[in-house]
Amino acid sequence: MSTFVVETLDEPGIYKTIQESGVCVIPHHLIDCSQLTSEASEIIQEAERRNFEEYSPGVAEKLFVKSSIAKQASKYPKICNYFSHPLFRLVFDSVTNGEGTFCEDIYMTKEVRNDRGLARNGYLHFDRNWAFKVMVYLSDVTEGCGPFSVVPGSHELGRSLRHLGWEKYKKYGNVPNRSEIDFPDVSKLLGETQPIYGKAGTVILFDTDIFHLGGLVETGKHRWIIRSHCRAW
């Protein structure tokens, strides 16, 4: 078992894991995700009809951006109820010393194809705007499903590169953040990229300074996830 996979719901233990590895996987936090997937299914089906061509690996949907769970709960009750779990708030407050905005955005993606190349998040990268993310697998993610993958412990390096990028380039679109494209020499120093497999209901908490990617799915397979973004601007 990877050192960043935990069986406990103990907040100090989860926080320590994120501090050390930049990521923490809780395999059994959401044992029954049927209520979450029932609400999410309606949303993703509508998104498939509306924007299937906009996201190269499949479908991406913004449930809300720069808002709050309190404002969106009537529209997405089951999703907002889950992402407002006290454990997530406790961990986020520990990471940011209570100074951030909890659950500011919620996104959903369903990757189903591999014939249009990689999306930007398919390259090993850190996020140009920092966030603490809570990601939930809504489908079983096995080999060939394009698992979310990370380089454990790389968040300190990612944080340094992000700060340097903003100091030099100032604008979001100009900040370099992809390892092999923007930092080929640094890329050689990174550790092994580790895929995260799991059943539907697997929960992944991570610091977006960690080098990470969403893998390319094999034909006939898919990866369906939903995630919240908590920020400290």
PDB file of C-alpha atoms in Angstrom:
ATOM      1  CA  MET A   1       0.000   0.000   0.000  1.00  0.00           C
ATOM      2  CA  SER A   2       1.271   3.480  -0.878  1.00  0.00           C
ATOM      3  CA  THR A   3       2.238   5.703   2.038  1.00  0.00           C
ATOM      4  CA  PHE A   4      -0.390   8.256   0.978  1.00  0.00           C
ATOM      5  CA  VAL A   5      -3.293   5.769   1.201  1.00  0.00           C
ATOM      6  CA  VAL A   6      -4.968   5.823   4.618  1.00  0.00           C
ATOM      7  CA  GLU A   7      -7.710   3.788   6.234  1.00  0.00           C
ATOM      8  CA  THR A   8      -8.353   6.293   8.999  1.00  0.00           C
ATOM      9  CA  LEU A   9     -10.728   9.240   9.072  1.00  0.00           C
ATOM     10  CA  ASP A  10      -8.506  10.943  11.620  1.00  0.00           C
ATOM     11  CA  GLU A  11      -8.002  14.563  10.554  1.00  0.00           C
ATOM     12  CA  PRO A  12      -4.484  14.984  12.012  1.00  0.00           C
ATOM     13  CA  GLY A  13      -3.333  11.817  10.244  1.00  0.00           C
ATOM     14  CA  ILE A  14      -4.797  12.923   6.908  1.00  0.00           C
ATOM     15  CA  TYR A  15      -3.307  16.392   7.267  1.00  0.00           C
ATOM     16  CA  LYS A  16       0.115  14.913   8.059  1.00  0.00           C
ATOM     17  CA  THR A  17      -0.086  12.686   4.970  1.00  0.00           C
ATOM     18  CA  ILE A  18      -0.886  15.681   2.753  1.00  0.00           C
ATOM     19  CA  GLN A  19       1.933  17.696   4.311  1.00  0.00           C
ATOM     20  CA  GLU A  20       4.414  14.902   3.595  1.00  0.00           C
ATOM     21  CA  SER A  21       3.171  13.563   0.257  1.00  0.00           C
ATOM     22  CA  GLY A  22       0.978  16.328  -1.151  1.00  0.00           C
ATOM     23  CA  VAL A  23      -1.877  13.828  -1.518  1.00  0.00           C
ATOM     24  CA  CYS A  24      -4.021  11.524   0.604  1.00  0.00           C
ATOM     25  CA  VAL A  25      -6.272   8.732  -0.671  1.00  0.00           C
ATOM     26  CA  ILE A  26      -9.172   7.471   1.456  1.00  0.00           C
ATOM     27  CA  PRO A  27     -10.466   4.306  -0.249  1.00  0.00           C
ATOM     28  CA  HIS A  28     -13.558   3.774   1.896  1.00  0.00           C
ATOM     29  CA  HIS A  29     -14.759   7.252   2.798  1.00  0.00           C
ATOM     30  CA  LEU A  30     -17.778   6.983   0.503  1.00  0.00           C
ATOM     31  CA  ILE A  31     -18.838   3.339   0.647  1.00  0.00           C
ATOM     32  CA  ASP A  32     -22.193   3.901  -1.057  1.00  0.00           C
ATOM     33  CA  CYS A  33     -21.986   6.623  -3.686  1.00  0.00           C
ATOM     34  CA  SER A  34     -25.359   5.832  -5.323  1.00  0.00           C
ATOM     35  CA  GLN A  35     -27.017   9.058  -4.155  1.00  0.00           C
ATOM     36  CA  LEU A  36     -24.095  11.122  -5.409  1.00  0.00           C
ATOM     37  CA  THR A  37     -23.994   9.356  -8.770  1.00  0.00           C
ATOM     38  CA  SER A  38     -27.756   9.612  -9.260  1.00  0.00           C
ATOM     39  CA  GLU A  39     -27.611  13.394  -9.047  1.00  0.00           C
ATOM     40  CA  ALA A  40     -24.355  13.555 -10.989  1.00  0.00           C
ATOM     41  CA  SER A  41     -25.759  11.346 -13.777  1.00  0.00           C
ATOM     42  CA  GLU A  42     -28.462  13.854 -14.645  1.00  0.00           C
ATOM     43  CA  ILE A  43     -25.892  16.641 -14.822  1.00  0.00           C
ATOM     44  CA  ILE A  44     -23.376  14.743 -16.945  1.00  0.00           C
ATOM     45  CA  GLN A  45     -26.049  13.509 -19.369  1.00  0.00           C
ATOM     46  CA  GLU A  46     -27.147  17.077 -19.997  1.00  0.00           C
ATOM     47  CA  ALA A  47     -23.504  18.120 -20.411  1.00  0.00           C
ATOM     48  CA  GLU A  48     -22.960  15.341 -22.950  1.00  0.00           C
ATOM     49  CA  ARG A  49     -25.779  16.710 -25.066  1.00  0.00           C
ATOM     50  CA  ARG A  50     -24.505  20.244 -24.768  1.00  0.00           C
ATOM     51  CA  ASN A  51     -20.702  20.317 -24.868  1.00  0.00           C
ATOM     52  CA  PHE A  52     -19.305  16.961 -25.938  1.00  0.00           C
ATOM     53  CA  GLU A  53     -16.904  18.580 -28.411  1.00  0.00           C
ATOM     54  CA  GLU A  54     -15.428  21.169 -26.034  1.00  0.00           C
ATOM     55  CA  TYR A  55     -13.227  18.888 -23.892  1.00  0.00           C
ATOM     56  CA  SER A  56     -11.035  16.594 -25.976  1.00  0.00           C
ATOM     57  CA  PRO A  57     -11.136  13.466 -23.746  1.00  0.00           C
ATOM     58  CA  GLY A  58     -14.913  13.615 -23.202  1.00  0.00           C
ATOM     59  CA  VAL A  59     -17.127  15.882 -21.119  1.00  0.00           C
ATOM     60  CA  ALA A  60     -16.308  18.587 -18.579  1.00  0.00           C
ATOM     61  CA  GLU A  61     -18.966  20.420 -16.600  1.00  0.00           C
ATOM     62  CA  LYS A  62     -18.684  23.347 -14.198  1.00  0.00           C
ATOM     63  CA  LEU A  63     -21.372  22.939 -11.566  1.00  0.00           C
ATOM     64  CA  PHE A  64     -20.412  26.243  -9.994  1.00  0.00           C
ATOM     65  CA  VAL A  65     -17.378  28.528  -9.958  1.00  0.00           C
ATOM     66  CA  LYS A  66     -16.453  31.185  -7.369  1.00  0.00           C
ATOM     67  CA  SER A  67     -19.619  30.522  -5.420  1.00  0.00           C
ATOM     68  CA  SER A  68     -20.325  28.484  -2.288  1.00  0.00           C
ATOM     69  CA  ILE A  69     -22.065  25.354  -1.108  1.00  0.00           C
ATOM     70  CA  ALA A  70     -24.554  27.458   0.812  1.00  0.00           C
ATOM     71  CA  LYS A  71     -25.662  29.219  -2.377  1.00  0.00           C
ATOM     72  CA  GLN A  72     -25.776  26.061  -4.491  1.00  0.00           C
ATOM     73  CA  ALA A  73     -27.250  23.513  -2.051  1.00  0.00           C
ATOM     74  CA  SER A  74     -30.813  23.854  -3.312  1.00  0.00           C
ATOM     75  CA  LYS A  75     -29.690  23.133  -6.868  1.00  0.00           C
ATOM     76  CA  TYR A  76     -27.300  20.266  -6.084  1.00  0.00           C
ATOM     77  CA  PRO A  77     -28.387  18.989  -2.639  1.00  0.00           C
ATOM     78  CA  LYS A  78     -26.664  15.597  -2.618  1.00  0.00           C
ATOM     79  CA  ILE A  79     -23.419  16.839  -4.134  1.00  0.00           C
ATOM     80  CA  CYS A  80     -23.210  19.871  -1.861  1.00  0.00           C
ATOM     81  CA  ASN A  81     -24.069  17.786   1.183  1.00  0.00           C
ATOM     82  CA  TYR A  82     -21.174  15.450   0.461  1.00  0.00           C
ATOM     83  CA  PHE A  83     -18.550  18.076  -0.289  1.00  0.00           C
ATOM     84  CA  SER A  84     -19.491  20.006   2.851  1.00  0.00           C
ATOM     85  CA  HIS A  85     -18.374  17.018   4.957  1.00  0.00           C
ATOM     86  CA  PRO A  86     -16.787  18.326   8.187  1.00  0.00           C
ATOM     87  CA  LEU A  87     -13.646  16.247   7.635  1.00  0.00           C
ATOM     88  CA  PHE A  88     -12.864  18.063   4.390  1.00  0.00           C
ATOM     89  CA  ARG A  89     -13.339  21.406   6.078  1.00  0.00           C
ATOM     90  CA  LEU A  90     -11.104  20.467   9.002  1.00  0.00           C
ATOM     91  CA  VAL A  91      -8.290  19.314   6.717  1.00  0.00           C
ATOM     92  CA  PHE A  92      -8.587  22.387   4.501  1.00  0.00           C
ATOM     93  CA  ASP A  93      -8.503  24.706   7.501  1.00  0.00           C
ATOM     94  CA  SER A  94      -5.368  22.938   8.738  1.00  0.00           C
ATOM     95  CA  VAL A  95      -3.696  23.307   5.333  1.00  0.00           C
ATOM     96  CA  THR A  96      -4.534  27.028   5.038  1.00  0.00           C
ATOM     97  CA  ASN A  97      -4.529  27.977   8.733  1.00  0.00           C
ATOM     98  CA  GLY A  98      -8.214  28.772   8.342  1.00  0.00           C
ATOM     99  CA  GLU A  99      -7.599  31.570   5.856  1.00  0.00           C
ATOM    100  CA  GLY A 100      -9.016  30.116   2.641  1.00  0.00           C
ATOM    101  CA  THR A 101     -12.355  29.843   0.855  1.00  0.00           C
ATOM    102  CA  PHE A 102     -13.840  26.378   1.363  1.00  0.00           C
ATOM    103  CA  CYS A 103     -15.371  24.666  -1.679  1.00  0.00           C
ATOM    104  CA  GLU A 104     -15.381  27.615  -4.051  1.00  0.00           C
ATOM    105  CA  ASP A 105     -15.826  25.545  -7.242  1.00  0.00           C
ATOM    106  CA  ILE A 106     -17.175  22.110  -8.171  1.00  0.00           C
ATOM    107  CA  TYR A 107     -16.326  20.456 -11.484  1.00  0.00           C
ATOM    108  CA  MET A 108     -17.175  17.117 -13.059  1.00  0.00           C
ATOM    109  CA  THR A 109     -15.411  15.333 -15.910  1.00  0.00           C
ATOM    110  CA  LYS A 110     -15.995  12.091 -17.757  1.00  0.00           C
ATOM    111  CA  GLU A 111     -13.106  10.945 -19.924  1.00  0.00           C
ATOM    112  CA  VAL A 112     -14.266   8.488 -22.584  1.00  0.00           C
ATOM    113  CA  ARG A 113     -12.023   8.903 -25.635  1.00  0.00           C
ATOM    114  CA  ASN A 114      -8.366   9.009 -26.667  1.00  0.00           C
ATOM    115  CA  ASP A 115      -8.483   9.990 -30.336  1.00  0.00           C
ATOM    116  CA  ARG A 116      -8.092  13.746 -29.935  1.00  0.00           C
ATOM    117  CA  GLY A 117      -4.820  13.959 -28.052  1.00  0.00           C
ATOM    118  CA  LEU A 118      -4.147  15.065 -24.520  1.00  0.00           C
ATOM    119  CA  ALA A 119      -6.002  17.861 -22.815  1.00  0.00           C
ATOM    120  CA  ARG A 120      -3.758  20.231 -20.878  1.00  0.00           C
ATOM    121  CA  ASN A 121      -4.460  18.334 -17.646  1.00  0.00           C
ATOM    122  CA  GLY A 122      -3.196  15.160 -19.314  1.00  0.00           C
ATOM    123  CA  TYR A 123       0.381  16.401 -19.039  1.00  0.00           C
ATOM    124  CA  LEU A 124       2.258  16.076 -15.764  1.00  0.00           C
ATOM    125  CA  HIS A 125       1.816  19.499 -14.182  1.00  0.00           C
ATOM    126  CA  PHE A 126       1.069  21.571 -11.110  1.00  0.00           C
ATOM    127  CA  ASP A 127      -1.851  24.031 -11.112  1.00  0.00           C
ATOM    128  CA  ARG A 128      -0.973  27.647 -11.883  1.00  0.00           C
ATOM    129  CA  ASN A 129      -3.540  28.834  -9.320  1.00  0.00           C
ATOM    130  CA  TRP A 130      -3.156  26.927  -6.066  1.00  0.00           C
ATOM    131  CA  ALA A 131      -6.081  24.918  -4.692  1.00  0.00           C
ATOM    132  CA  PHE A 132      -6.825  22.186  -2.217  1.00  0.00           C
ATOM    133  CA  LYS A 133      -8.952  19.677  -4.105  1.00  0.00           C
ATOM    134  CA  VAL A 134     -11.255  16.888  -3.032  1.00  0.00           C
ATOM    135  CA  MET A 135     -11.761  14.414  -5.868  1.00  0.00           C
ATOM    136  CA  VAL A 136     -14.209  11.506  -5.887  1.00  0.00           C
ATOM    137  CA  TYR A 137     -14.177   8.622  -8.347  1.00  0.00           C
ATOM    138  CA  LEU A 138     -17.757   8.127  -9.546  1.00  0.00           C
ATOM    139  CA  SER A 139     -16.748   5.047 -11.539  1.00  0.00           C
ATOM    140  CA  ASP A 140     -14.322   2.232 -10.808  1.00  0.00           C
ATOM    141  CA  VAL A 141     -10.882   3.298 -12.031  1.00  0.00           C
ATOM    142  CA  THR A 142      -8.681   0.390 -13.026  1.00  0.00           C
ATOM    143  CA  GLU A 143      -5.752  -0.010 -15.406  1.00  0.00           C
ATOM    144  CA  GLY A 144      -6.633   1.546 -18.748  1.00  0.00           C
ATOM    145  CA  CYS A 145      -9.163   3.971 -17.264  1.00  0.00           C
ATOM    146  CA  GLY A 146      -6.748   6.899 -17.275  1.00  0.00           C
ATOM    147  CA  PRO A 147      -6.255   7.022 -13.500  1.00  0.00           C
ATOM    148  CA  PHE A 148      -5.426  10.226 -11.707  1.00  0.00           C
ATOM    149  CA  SER A 149      -1.663  10.030 -11.137  1.00  0.00           C
ATOM    150  CA  VAL A 150       0.772  11.920  -8.924  1.00  0.00           C
ATOM    151  CA  VAL A 151       4.443  12.250  -8.054  1.00  0.00           C
ATOM    152  CA  PRO A 152       4.299  11.933  -4.254  1.00  0.00           C
ATOM    153  CA  GLY A 153       6.290  14.558  -2.404  1.00  0.00           C
ATOM    154  CA  SER A 154       6.714  16.851  -5.429  1.00  0.00           C
ATOM    155  CA  HIS A 155       4.458  19.584  -4.039  1.00  0.00           C
ATOM    156  CA  GLU A 156       7.327  21.535  -2.474  1.00  0.00           C
ATOM    157  CA  LEU A 157       9.104  21.726  -5.830  1.00  0.00           C
ATOM    158  CA  GLY A 158       5.853  22.595  -7.593  1.00  0.00           C
ATOM    159  CA  ARG A 159       5.182  25.380  -5.097  1.00  0.00           C
ATOM    160  CA  SER A 160       8.626  26.905  -5.679  1.00  0.00           C
ATOM    161  CA  LEU A 161       8.240  26.766  -9.462  1.00  0.00           C
ATOM    162  CA  ARG A 162       4.746  28.247  -9.276  1.00  0.00           C
ATOM    163  CA  HIS A 163       5.925  31.204  -7.195  1.00  0.00           C
ATOM    164  CA  LEU A 164       8.868  31.802  -9.536  1.00  0.00           C
ATOM    165  CA  GLY A 165       6.576  31.604 -12.560  1.00  0.00           C
ATOM    166  CA  TRP A 166       4.162  34.189 -11.207  1.00  0.00           C
ATOM    167  CA  GLU A 167       6.985  36.513 -10.191  1.00  0.00           C
ATOM    168  CA  LYS A 168       8.472  36.366 -13.688  1.00  0.00           C
ATOM    169  CA  TYR A 169       5.442  36.163 -15.989  1.00  0.00           C
ATOM    170  CA  LYS A 170       2.675  37.854 -13.936  1.00  0.00           C
ATOM    171  CA  LYS A 171      -0.227  36.524 -16.046  1.00  0.00           C
ATOM    172  CA  TYR A 172      -1.984  33.173 -15.555  1.00  0.00           C
ATOM    173  CA  GLY A 173      -1.705  32.083 -19.183  1.00  0.00           C
ATOM    174  CA  ASN A 174       2.039  32.704 -19.254  1.00  0.00           C
ATOM    175  CA  VAL A 175       3.005  30.796 -16.106  1.00  0.00           C
ATOM    176  CA  PRO A 176       4.820  27.556 -17.065  1.00  0.00           C
ATOM    177  CA  ASN A 177       3.576  24.472 -15.229  1.00  0.00           C
ATOM    178  CA  ARG A 178       4.131  21.288 -17.289  1.00  0.00           C
ATOM    179  CA  SER A 179       7.150  19.223 -16.338  1.00  0.00           C
ATOM    180  CA  GLU A 180       8.385  17.789 -19.642  1.00  0.00           C
ATOM    181  CA  ILE A 181       7.408  20.787 -21.770  1.00  0.00           C
ATOM    182  CA  ASP A 182       8.317  23.688 -19.491  1.00  0.00           C
ATOM    183  CA  PHE A 183      10.907  22.151 -17.151  1.00  0.00           C
ATOM    184  CA  PRO A 184      12.690  19.335 -19.046  1.00  0.00           C
ATOM    185  CA  ASP A 185      15.737  19.436 -16.763  1.00  0.00           C
ATOM    186  CA  VAL A 186      13.625  19.471 -13.610  1.00  0.00           C
ATOM    187  CA  SER A 187      11.476  16.683 -15.025  1.00  0.00           C
ATOM    188  CA  LYS A 188      14.436  14.315 -14.836  1.00  0.00           C
ATOM    189  CA  LEU A 189      14.692  14.934 -11.091  1.00  0.00           C
ATOM    190  CA  LEU A 190      11.090  14.059 -10.308  1.00  0.00           C
ATOM    191  CA  GLY A 191      10.271  10.741  -8.722  1.00  0.00           C
ATOM    192  CA  GLU A 192       8.048   8.048 -10.171  1.00  0.00           C
ATOM    193  CA  THR A 193       4.544   8.994 -11.272  1.00  0.00           C
ATOM    194  CA  GLN A 194       2.112   6.754  -9.387  1.00  0.00           C
ATOM    195  CA  PRO A 195      -1.376   5.985 -10.719  1.00  0.00           C
ATOM    196  CA  ILE A 196      -4.234   5.944  -8.219  1.00  0.00           C
ATOM    197  CA  TYR A 197      -6.654   3.090  -8.853  1.00  0.00           C
ATOM    198  CA  GLY A 198      -9.836   2.679  -6.878  1.00  0.00           C
ATOM    199  CA  LYS A 199     -13.472   1.739  -6.704  1.00  0.00           C
ATOM    200  CA  ALA A 200     -16.261   4.240  -7.195  1.00  0.00           C
ATOM    201  CA  GLY A 201     -16.355   6.241  -3.973  1.00  0.00           C
ATOM    202  CA  THR A 202     -12.579   6.496  -3.597  1.00  0.00           C
ATOM    203  CA  VAL A 203     -11.706   9.973  -2.323  1.00  0.00           C
ATOM    204  CA  ILE A 204      -8.473  11.813  -3.109  1.00  0.00           C
ATOM    205  CA  LEU A 205      -7.454  14.973  -1.256  1.00  0.00           C
ATOM    206  CA  PHE A 206      -4.494  16.825  -2.721  1.00  0.00           C
ATOM    207  CA  ASP A 207      -2.445  19.987  -2.792  1.00  0.00           C
ATOM    208  CA  THR A 208      -2.353  21.154  -6.427  1.00  0.00           C
ATOM    209  CA  ASP A 209       1.325  22.089  -6.209  1.00  0.00           C
ATOM    210  CA  ILE A 210       1.964  18.355  -6.499  1.00  0.00           C
ATOM    211  CA  PHE A 211       2.868  17.234 -10.021  1.00  0.00           C
ATOM    212  CA  HIS A 212      -0.204  15.361 -11.262  1.00  0.00           C
ATOM    213  CA  LEU A 213      -2.156  14.365 -14.359  1.00  0.00           C
ATOM    214  CA  GLY A 214      -5.323  12.740 -15.589  1.00  0.00           C
ATOM    215  CA  GLY A 215      -4.388   9.726 -17.693  1.00  0.00           C
ATOM    216  CA  LEU A 216      -5.501   8.832 -21.207  1.00  0.00           C
ATOM    217  CA  VAL A 217      -8.301   6.250 -21.267  1.00  0.00           C
ATOM    218  CA  GLU A 218      -8.109   3.132 -23.399  1.00  0.00           C
ATOM    219  CA  THR A 219     -10.782   2.528 -26.010  1.00  0.00           C
ATOM    220  CA  GLY A 220     -13.961   1.188 -24.431  1.00  0.00           C
ATOM    221  CA  LYS A 221     -13.089   2.420 -20.922  1.00  0.00           C
ATOM    222  CA  HIS A 222     -13.826   5.614 -19.046  1.00  0.00           C
ATOM    223  CA  ARG A 223     -13.061   7.655 -15.930  1.00  0.00           C
ATOM    224  CA  TRP A 224     -15.784   9.692 -14.259  1.00  0.00           C
ATOM    225  CA  ILE A 225     -14.882  12.057 -11.425  1.00  0.00           C
ATOM    226  CA  ILE A 226     -16.256  14.997  -9.486  1.00  0.00           C
ATOM    227  CA  ARG A 227     -14.085  17.393  -7.502  1.00  0.00           C
ATOM    228  CA  SER A 228     -14.253  20.499  -5.360  1.00  0.00           C
ATOM    229  CA  HIS A 229     -11.715  23.313  -5.363  1.00  0.00           C
ATOM    230  CA  CYS A 230     -10.942  25.078  -2.090  1.00  0.00           C
ATOM    231  CA  ARG A 231      -8.716  28.116  -2.420  1.00  0.00           C
ATOM    232  CA  ALA A 232      -6.512  30.514  -0.504  1.00  0.00           C
ATOM    233  CA  TRP A 233      -5.825  33.406  -2.848  1.00  0.00           C
TER     234      TRP A 233
END
